PDB file of C-alpha atoms in Angstrom:
ATOM      1  CA  MET A  15       0.000   0.000   0.000  1.00 74.00           C
ATOM      2  CA  LEU A  16       1.339   3.382  -0.986  1.00 80.00           C
ATOM      3  CA  SER A  17       0.987   6.585   0.991  1.00 81.00           C
ATOM      4  CA  ALA A  18       0.946  10.127  -0.354  1.00 79.00           C
ATOM      5  CA  ASP A  19       4.545  10.559   0.810  1.00 77.00           C
ATOM      6  CA  ASP A  20       5.569   7.412  -1.060  1.00 78.00           C
ATOM      7  CA  VAL A  21       4.237   8.920  -4.275  1.00 82.00           C
ATOM      8  CA  LEU A  22       5.799  12.334  -3.619  1.00 76.00           C
ATOM      9  CA  LEU A  23       9.243  10.830  -3.005  1.00 75.00           C
ATOM     10  CA  THR A  24       9.187   8.359  -5.886  1.00 81.00           C
ATOM     11  CA  ARG A  25      11.627   9.163  -8.655  1.00 79.00           C
ATOM     12  CA  PHE A  26      12.366   7.377 -11.920  1.00 84.00           C
ATOM     13  CA  ALA A  27      15.522   6.886 -13.938  1.00 84.00           C
ATOM     14  CA  ALA A  28      15.895   9.349 -16.796  1.00 83.00           C
ATOM     15  CA  THR A  29      16.159   8.356 -20.450  1.00 85.00           C
ATOM     16  CA  LYS A  30      17.678  10.403 -23.251  1.00 77.00           C
ATOM     17  CA  LEU A  31      18.473   8.424 -26.385  1.00 79.00           C
ATOM     18  CA  ARG A  32      15.856   5.740 -25.825  1.00 86.00           C
ATOM     19  CA  PRO A  33      12.084   5.936 -25.456  1.00 90.00           C
ATOM     20  CA  GLY A  34      10.721   7.247 -22.202  1.00 91.00           C
ATOM     21  CA  TYR A  35       7.549   8.745 -20.797  1.00 91.00           C
ATOM     22  CA  ASP A  36       7.024  12.498 -20.944  1.00 90.00           C
ATOM     23  CA  GLN A  37       8.270  13.808 -17.590  1.00 88.00           C
ATOM     24  CA  ARG A  38       5.771  16.627 -17.164  1.00 86.00           C
ATOM     25  CA  GLN A  39       2.834  14.360 -17.942  1.00 90.00           C
ATOM     26  CA  VAL A  40       4.047  11.758 -15.422  1.00 89.00           C
ATOM     27  CA  ASP A  41       4.590  14.458 -12.775  1.00 86.00           C
ATOM     28  CA  ASP A  42       1.064  15.787 -13.320  1.00 86.00           C
ATOM     29  CA  LEU A  43      -0.337  12.269 -13.010  1.00 90.00           C
ATOM     30  CA  LEU A  44       1.520  11.692  -9.739  1.00 87.00           C
ATOM     31  CA  ASP A  45       0.144  14.988  -8.399  1.00 85.00           C
ATOM     32  CA  ARG A  46      -3.368  13.716  -9.160  1.00 88.00           C
ATOM     33  CA  VAL A  47      -2.599  10.429  -7.408  1.00 88.00           C
ATOM     34  CA  VAL A  48      -1.334  12.290  -4.324  1.00 85.00           C
ATOM     35  CA  ASP A  49      -4.509  14.370  -4.260  1.00 84.00           C
ATOM     36  CA  ALA A  50      -6.613  11.204  -4.545  1.00 85.00           C
ATOM     37  CA  LEU A  51      -4.774   9.545  -1.661  1.00 84.00           C
ATOM     38  CA  LEU A  52      -5.223  12.611   0.525  1.00 82.00           C
ATOM     39  CA  THR A  53      -8.892  13.216  -0.252  1.00 81.00           C
ATOM     40  CA  GLY A  54     -10.123   9.668  -0.810  1.00 79.00           C
ATOM     41  CA  GLY A  55     -10.765  10.350  -4.474  1.00 81.00           C
ATOM     42  CA  ASP A  56      -9.887   8.222  -7.481  1.00 85.00           C
ATOM     43  CA  VAL A  57      -7.803   8.429 -10.638  1.00 87.00           C
ATOM     44  CA  ASP A  58      -8.857   6.577 -13.779  1.00 87.00           C
ATOM     45  CA  LEU A  59      -5.485   5.137 -14.703  1.00 87.00           C
ATOM     46  CA  ALA A  60      -7.037   3.026 -17.457  1.00 84.00           C
ATOM     47  CA  ALA A  61      -7.855   6.213 -19.355  1.00 86.00           C
ATOM     48  CA  VAL A  62      -4.340   7.632 -18.996  1.00 87.00           C
ATOM     49  CA  ARG A  63      -2.224   7.602 -22.150  1.00 89.00           C
ATOM     50  CA  LEU A  64       1.323   8.712 -21.429  1.00 92.00           C
ATOM     51  CA  ARG A  65       3.256  10.251 -24.299  1.00 90.00           C
ATOM     52  CA  GLN A  66       6.648   8.807 -25.133  1.00 91.00           C
ATOM     53  CA  THR A  67       9.829  10.741 -25.818  1.00 88.00           C
ATOM     54  CA  ARG A  68      12.930   9.699 -27.702  1.00 80.00           C
ATOM     55  CA  TRP A  69      15.268  12.634 -28.354  1.00 80.00           C
ATOM     56  CA  ARG A  70      14.571  14.495 -25.143  1.00 82.00           C
ATOM     57  CA  GLU A  71      14.787  13.327 -21.565  1.00 85.00           C
ATOM     58  CA  GLY A  72      11.975  11.140 -20.270  1.00 87.00           C
ATOM     59  CA  TYR A  73      11.224   8.679 -17.489  1.00 88.00           C
ATOM     60  CA  ASP A  74      12.108   4.981 -17.756  1.00 89.00           C
ATOM     61  CA  ILE A  75       9.008   3.248 -19.141  1.00 91.00           C
ATOM     62  CA  ALA A  76       9.408   0.001 -17.202  1.00 90.00           C
ATOM     63  CA  GLU A  77       9.870   1.822 -13.889  1.00 90.00           C
ATOM     64  CA  VAL A  78       6.831   4.045 -14.424  1.00 90.00           C
ATOM     65  CA  ASP A  79       4.629   1.132 -15.499  1.00 90.00           C
ATOM     66  CA  ALA A  80       5.685  -0.940 -12.471  1.00 89.00           C
ATOM     67  CA  PHE A  81       4.951   1.940 -10.111  1.00 90.00           C
ATOM     68  CA  LEU A  82       1.552   2.621 -11.693  1.00 90.00           C
ATOM     69  CA  ASP A  83       0.699  -1.043 -11.094  1.00 89.00           C
ATOM     70  CA  GLU A  84       1.308  -0.416  -7.376  1.00 89.00           C
ATOM     71  CA  VAL A  85      -0.832   2.715  -7.567  1.00 89.00           C
ATOM     72  CA  ARG A  86      -3.688   0.714  -9.107  1.00 88.00           C
ATOM     73  CA  VAL A  87      -3.549  -1.812  -6.262  1.00 88.00           C
ATOM     74  CA  THR A  88      -3.507   0.975  -3.665  1.00 86.00           C
ATOM     75  CA  LEU A  89      -6.433   2.886  -5.188  1.00 85.00           C
ATOM     76  CA  ALA A  90      -8.460  -0.319  -5.583  1.00 83.00           C
ATOM     77  CA  SER A  91      -7.895  -1.453  -1.973  1.00 77.00           C
ATOM     78  CA  PRO A  92     -10.744  -0.827   0.494  1.00 67.00           C
ATOM     79  CA  ARG A  93     -10.101   1.940   2.962  1.00 58.00           C
ATOM     80  CA  THR A  94      -9.634   1.050   6.619  1.00 55.00           C
ATOM     81  CA  ALA A  95     -11.777   2.376   9.458  1.00 51.00           C
ATOM     82  CA  GLU A  96      -8.802   4.401  10.686  1.00 54.00           C
ATOM     83  CA  GLU A  97      -8.452   6.122   7.315  1.00 52.00           C
ATOM     84  CA  ASP A  98     -12.190   6.872   7.233  1.00 49.00           C
ATOM     85  CA  GLU A  99     -11.986   8.331  10.741  1.00 53.00           C
ATOM     86  CA  GLU A 100      -9.089  10.567   9.709  1.00 50.00           C
ATOM     87  CA  ASP A 101     -11.054  11.837   6.703  1.00 46.00           C
ATOM     88  CA  ALA A 102     -14.101  12.448   8.887  1.00 45.00           C
ATOM     89  CA  SER A 103     -12.069  14.508  11.315  1.00 48.00           C
ATOM     90  CA  ALA A 104     -10.624  16.447   8.395  1.00 43.00           C
ATOM     91  CA  THR A 105     -14.110  17.411   7.207  1.00 41.00           C
ATOM     92  CA  ARG A 106     -14.801  18.924  10.609  1.00 46.00           C
ATOM     93  CA  LEU A 107     -12.018  21.458  10.178  1.00 47.00           C
ATOM     94  CA  PRO A 108     -13.130  25.095  10.107  1.00 55.00           C
ATOM     95  CA  TRP A 109     -13.291  26.506   6.592  1.00 53.00           C
ATOM     96  CA  HIS A 110     -10.308  28.816   7.175  1.00 55.00           C
ATOM     97  CA  GLU A 111      -8.147  25.891   8.350  1.00 54.00           C
ATOM     98  CA  LEU A 112      -9.135  23.878   5.290  1.00 54.00           C
ATOM     99  CA  ALA A 113      -8.347  26.828   3.013  1.00 60.00           C
ATOM    100  CA  ARG A 114      -4.988  27.260   4.727  1.00 55.00           C
ATOM    101  CA  HIS A 115      -4.186  23.594   4.186  1.00 51.00           C
ATOM    102  CA  MET A 116      -5.123  23.704   0.507  1.00 53.00           C
ATOM    103  CA  VAL A 117      -3.171  26.894  -0.186  1.00 54.00           C
ATOM    104  CA  GLY A 118      -0.148  25.578   1.658  1.00 52.00           C
ATOM    105  CA  THR A 119      -0.223  22.224  -0.127  1.00 49.00           C
ATOM    106  CA  LEU A 120      -0.928  23.389  -3.677  1.00 46.00           C
ATOM    107  CA  LEU A 121       0.968  26.675  -3.828  1.00 49.00           C
ATOM    108  CA  LEU A 122       3.695  26.612  -1.223  1.00 47.00           C
ATOM    109  CA  GLY A 123       4.677  22.958  -1.089  1.00 48.00           C
ATOM    110  CA  GLU A 124       3.481  22.378   2.482  1.00 46.00           C
ATOM    111  CA  PRO A 125       3.842  18.668   3.397  1.00 47.00           C
ATOM    112  CA  PRO A 126       0.414  17.004   3.109  1.00 45.00           C
ATOM    113  CA  GLU A 127       0.914  14.783   6.148  1.00 45.00           C
ATOM    114  CA  GLY A 128       2.324  15.120   9.634  1.00 45.00           C
ATOM    115  CA  GLU A 129       2.256  18.167  11.852  1.00 44.00           C
ATOM    116  CA  PRO A 130       0.671  21.228  10.187  1.00 46.00           C
ATOM    117  CA  ARG A 131       3.169  23.873   9.157  1.00 47.00           C
ATOM    118  CA  LEU A 132       2.782  27.600   8.641  1.00 44.00           C
ATOM    119  CA  ILE A 133       1.737  28.728   5.178  1.00 46.00           C
ATOM    120  CA  LYS A 134       4.821  30.929   5.181  1.00 53.00           C
ATOM    121  CA  PRO A 135       7.395  29.145   7.368  1.00 65.00           C
ATOM    122  CA  PRO A 136      10.398  31.238   8.386  1.00 80.00           C
ATOM    123  CA  ARG A 137      12.851  31.429   5.529  1.00 86.00           C
ATOM    124  CA  ALA A 138      15.940  29.365   6.233  1.00 90.00           C
ATOM    125  CA  PRO A 139      19.157  31.418   6.372  1.00 92.00           C
ATOM    126  CA  ARG A 140      21.511  30.785   3.448  1.00 92.00           C
ATOM    127  CA  ALA A 141      25.287  30.794   3.580  1.00 93.00           C
ATOM    128  CA  SER A 142      28.288  29.371   1.778  1.00 94.00           C
ATOM    129  CA  ALA A 143      29.937  26.442   3.534  1.00 93.00           C
ATOM    130  CA  LYS A 144      33.212  28.385   3.653  1.00 93.00           C
ATOM    131  CA  HIS A 145      31.483  30.833   6.007  1.00 94.00           C
ATOM    132  CA  VAL A 146      30.080  28.071   8.232  1.00 95.00           C
ATOM    133  CA  THR A 147      31.800  26.980  11.440  1.00 95.00           C
ATOM    134  CA  VAL A 148      30.858  23.683  13.047  1.00 95.00           C
ATOM    135  CA  THR A 149      31.758  22.717  16.615  1.00 95.00           C
ATOM    136  CA  ARG A 150      30.361  20.251  19.111  1.00 93.00           C
ATOM    137  CA  ASP A 151      28.252  23.097  20.522  1.00 94.00           C
ATOM    138  CA  GLY A 152      26.467  23.928  17.274  1.00 95.00           C
ATOM    139  CA  VAL A 153      26.700  25.707  13.926  1.00 95.00           C
ATOM    140  CA  THR A 154      27.513  29.365  13.325  1.00 95.00           C
ATOM    141  CA  TRP A 155      27.554  31.113   9.970  1.00 94.00           C
ATOM    142  CA  ARG A 156      27.853  34.400   8.132  1.00 92.00           C
ATOM    143  CA  SER A 157      25.644  35.134   5.149  1.00 87.00           C
ATOM    144  CA  ARG A 158      26.544  37.171   2.051  1.00 81.00           C
ATOM    145  CA  SER A 159      24.790  40.140   3.611  1.00 79.00           C
ATOM    146  CA  LEU A 160      27.171  39.768   6.608  1.00 83.00           C
ATOM    147  CA  ARG A 161      24.355  38.674   8.899  1.00 86.00           C
ATOM    148  CA  ARG A 162      25.431  36.134  11.497  1.00 91.00           C
ATOM    149  CA  GLY A 163      23.482  33.273  13.007  1.00 93.00           C
ATOM    150  CA  ARG A 164      23.795  30.225  15.195  1.00 94.00           C
ATOM    151  CA  VAL A 165      21.956  26.964  15.876  1.00 93.00           C
ATOM    152  CA  ALA A 166      22.767  25.082  19.082  1.00 94.00           C
ATOM    153  CA  VAL A 167      23.556  21.396  18.741  1.00 94.00           C
ATOM    154  CA  GLY A 168      20.574  20.554  20.961  1.00 93.00           C
ATOM    155  CA  ASP A 169      18.260  22.018  18.312  1.00 93.00           C
ATOM    156  CA  ILE A 170      19.776  19.997  15.461  1.00 94.00           C
ATOM    157  CA  ALA A 171      18.307  16.582  14.611  1.00 93.00           C
ATOM    158  CA  ARG A 172      20.289  15.804  11.464  1.00 93.00           C
ATOM    159  CA  VAL A 173      22.045  17.183   8.420  1.00 94.00           C
ATOM    160  CA  VAL A 174      20.983  16.233   4.890  1.00 91.00           C
ATOM    161  CA  THR A 175      22.940  16.953   1.728  1.00 90.00           C
ATOM    162  CA  VAL A 176      21.122  17.340  -1.579  1.00 87.00           C
ATOM    163  CA  ARG A 177      22.421  17.751  -5.116  1.00 84.00           C
ATOM    164  CA  LEU A 178      20.218  19.980  -7.239  1.00 82.00           C
ATOM    165  CA  GLU A 179      20.238  19.685 -11.023  1.00 76.00           C
ATOM    166  CA  TYR A 180      19.538  22.667 -13.241  1.00 70.00           C
ATOM    167  CA  ASN A 181      18.556  22.820 -16.914  1.00 61.00           C
ATOM    168  CA  GLY A 182      17.526  19.164 -16.668  1.00 55.00           C
ATOM    169  CA  THR A 183      21.123  17.922 -16.923  1.00 51.00           C
ATOM    170  CA  THR A 184      23.645  16.439 -14.533  1.00 50.00           C
ATOM    171  CA  SER A 185      26.314  18.758 -15.947  1.00 57.00           C
ATOM    172  CA  SER A 186      24.827  21.729 -14.108  1.00 70.00           C
ATOM    173  CA  THR A 187      24.548  20.820 -10.429  1.00 80.00           C
ATOM    174  CA  VAL A 188      24.872  22.515  -7.048  1.00 85.00           C
ATOM    175  CA  ASP A 189      25.314  20.734  -3.710  1.00 88.00           C
ATOM    176  CA  TYR A 190      23.569  21.991  -0.576  1.00 92.00           C
ATOM    177  CA  ALA A 191      23.475  20.885   3.046  1.00 93.00           C
ATOM    178  CA  PHE A 192      20.314  21.373   5.096  1.00 95.00           C
ATOM    179  CA  VAL A 193      20.641  21.659   8.880  1.00 95.00           C
ATOM    180  CA  ILE A 194      17.337  20.247  10.121  1.00 93.00           C
ATOM    181  CA  ASP A 195      15.785  20.652  13.560  1.00 91.00           C
ATOM    182  CA  HIS A 196      13.617  18.215  15.501  1.00 89.00           C
ATOM    183  CA  ALA A 197      10.440  19.611  13.917  1.00 85.00           C
ATOM    184  CA  GLU A 198      11.823  18.725  10.446  1.00 85.00           C
ATOM    185  CA  GLY A 199      12.356  22.393   9.619  1.00 88.00           C
ATOM    186  CA  VAL A 200      15.458  23.661   7.824  1.00 92.00           C
ATOM    187  CA  ARG A 201      17.444  25.983  10.077  1.00 93.00           C
ATOM    188  CA  LEU A 202      20.278  26.626   7.611  1.00 94.00           C
ATOM    189  CA  ARG A 203      20.926  26.020   3.919  1.00 94.00           C
ATOM    190  CA  ALA A 204      24.648  25.850   3.235  1.00 94.00           C
ATOM    191  CA  ARG A 205      25.990  25.800  -0.299  1.00 93.00           C
ATOM    192  CA  LEU A 206      28.782  23.259  -0.589  1.00 91.00           C
ATOM    193  CA  GLY A 207      31.833  23.806  -2.771  1.00 88.00           C
ATOM    194  CA  ARG A 208      34.553  21.545  -4.072  1.00 85.00           C
ATOM    195  CA  SER A 209      36.821  22.551  -1.218  1.00 89.00           C
ATOM    196  CA  THR A 210      34.210  21.847   1.490  1.00 90.00           C
ATOM    197  CA  PRO A 211      35.569  19.189   3.893  1.00 90.00           C
ATOM    198  CA  ARG A 212      33.569  15.993   3.851  1.00 85.00           C
ATOM    199  CA  ASP A 213      33.795  15.787   7.628  1.00 91.00           C
ATOM    200  CA  LEU A 214      32.506  19.339   8.135  1.00 93.00           C
ATOM    201  CA  TRP A 215      29.452  18.219  10.134  1.00 94.00           C
ATOM    202  CA  VAL A 216      31.108  15.450  12.167  1.00 93.00           C
ATOM    203  CA  PRO A 217      31.702  17.567  15.327  1.00 94.00           C
ATOM    204  CA  LEU A 218      27.931  17.886  15.812  1.00 94.00           C
ATOM    205  CA  GLY A 219      27.536  14.183  16.486  1.00 93.00           C
ATOM    206  CA  VAL A 220      24.207  14.044  14.613  1.00 92.00           C
ATOM    207  CA  PRO A 221      23.263  11.828  11.655  1.00 92.00           C
ATOM    208  CA  VAL A 222      24.558  13.115   8.334  1.00 90.00           C
ATOM    209  CA  SER A 223      23.048  11.617   5.191  1.00 87.00           C
ATOM    210  CA  ARG A 224      22.624  12.225   1.491  1.00 83.00           C
ATOM    211  CA  ASP A 225      19.030  12.399   0.324  1.00 76.00           C
ATOM    212  CA  ARG A 226      18.956  10.061  -2.657  1.00 60.00           C
ATOM    213  CA  SER A 227      15.170   9.935  -2.896  1.00 54.00           C
ATOM    214  CA  LEU A 228      15.217  13.307  -4.664  1.00 49.00           C
ATOM    215  CA  LEU A 229      16.700  13.475  -8.138  1.00 50.00           C
ATOM    216  CA  GLY A 230      17.647  17.073  -7.566  1.00 61.00           C
ATOM    217  CA  ARG A 231      14.852  19.134  -9.050  1.00 74.00           C
ATOM    218  CA  PRO A 232      14.439  22.274  -6.936  1.00 81.00           C
ATOM    219  CA  LYS A 233      10.645  22.026  -7.116  1.00 79.00           C
ATOM    220  CA  ASP A 234      10.789  18.560  -5.535  1.00 77.00           C
ATOM    221  CA  VAL A 235      12.931  19.834  -2.671  1.00 81.00           C
ATOM    222  CA  ARG A 236      10.538  22.765  -2.214  1.00 82.00           C
ATOM    223  CA  ARG A 237       7.622  20.388  -1.730  1.00 77.00           C
ATOM    224  CA  ARG A 238       9.420  18.991   1.288  1.00 80.00           C
ATOM    225  CA  TRP A 239      11.258  22.048   2.608  1.00 84.00           C
ATOM    226  CA  PRO A 240       9.581  25.213   1.263  1.00 85.00           C
ATOM    227  CA  GLU A 241      11.553  27.350   3.721  1.00 88.00           C
ATOM    228  CA  ALA A 242      14.834  26.291   2.064  1.00 87.00           C
ATOM    229  CA  ILE A 243      13.880  26.697  -1.610  1.00 86.00           C
ATOM    230  CA  SER A 244      12.081  29.828  -2.775  1.00 82.00           C
ATOM    231  CA  TRP A 245       9.368  29.734  -5.426  1.00 80.00           C
ATOM    232  CA  ALA A 246      11.595  31.581  -7.892  1.00 81.00           C
ATOM    233  CA  HIS A 247      14.409  29.099  -7.202  1.00 79.00           C
ATOM    234  CA  ALA A 248      12.065  26.168  -7.829  1.00 78.00           C
ATOM    235  CA  TYR A 249      10.560  27.624 -11.025  1.00 79.00           C
ATOM    236  CA  PRO A 250      13.276  29.871 -12.512  1.00 74.00           C
ATOM    237  CA  VAL A 251      11.864  29.931 -16.047  1.00 77.00           C
ATOM    238  CA  VAL A 252       8.395  31.020 -14.924  1.00 80.00           C
ATOM    239  CA  ALA A 253       9.914  33.548 -12.514  1.00 78.00           C
ATOM    240  CA  THR A 254      12.058  35.034 -15.292  1.00 84.00           C
ATOM    241  CA  VAL A 255       9.063  35.343 -17.607  1.00 87.00           C
ATOM    242  CA  LEU A 256       6.999  37.041 -14.887  1.00 86.00           C
ATOM    243  CA  ILE A 257       9.786  39.478 -14.057  1.00 88.00           C
ATOM    244  CA  ALA A 258      10.337  40.309 -17.713  1.00 88.00           C
ATOM    245  CA  GLY A 259       6.602  40.827 -18.160  1.00 88.00           C
ATOM    246  CA  ALA A 260       6.469  43.126 -15.142  1.00 88.00           C
ATOM    247  CA  VAL A 261       9.382  45.190 -16.480  1.00 87.00           C
ATOM    248  CA  LEU A 262       7.780  45.541 -19.917  1.00 88.00           C
ATOM    249  CA  LEU A 263       4.480  46.544 -18.332  1.00 87.00           C
ATOM    250  CA  ALA A 264       6.202  49.152 -16.170  1.00 87.00           C
ATOM    251  CA  LEU A 265       8.033  50.576 -19.180  1.00 86.00           C
ATOM    252  CA  SER A 266       4.822  50.763 -21.208  1.00 84.00           C
ATOM    253  CA  LEU A 267       3.077  52.599 -18.349  1.00 84.00           C
ATOM    254  CA  LEU A 268       5.940  55.078 -18.115  1.00 83.00           C
ATOM    255  CA  ASP A 269       5.677  55.821 -21.823  1.00 74.00           C
ATOM    256  CA  THR A 270       1.967  56.626 -21.609  1.00 66.00           C
TER     257      THR A 270
END
């Protein structure tokens, strides 16, 4: 049985010079499946016809088909009394709480399960690893704007490193480390460089891992940690178009 988190964190191998499924279409389908799992709805997978790609990057066909088979089993399975009770309690939420949940989930990447989080969680400080100092007492840093900060070791649950891919290729990547507290919030996003020591976080004595469930798309990371990845960072093309449109509109208004 799959949960909504299982679907959100599922990633498929990429194809380039061999047939694959259209990535955007698969992503949209998975979003519909997540919504169905959260609301008790259904997705007619039999009516889905995924387009195939050959010369551009796609998702491995065998992997996607195998996963969709699991989705079919999950959606066809009868719901348990516990799941029905959870849905019933959800319907008793005040309208403003329900609206907050929907806005947070659909627009800001708020996790659909677990403890509710603020629609606008505090933005995680950002710093280069070369300006980060790690001791057994905690982490201190200096940002590009010369602001300083500190997180005590008692507030740190773990450190996760993530490699983000840009332009859809592995040739354009950036490594980050997320310092995560006990509430699963990101307290610091540190950009890692080639000269960053691999044992940088060892003095903390907390688990340090590499998140391999994410294939590095900023929008996927944002779904999990919206405080660490801004909307413009997750959708740079759309953000650029919107900014350019705003500039052109401003110029046209000035000319009138």
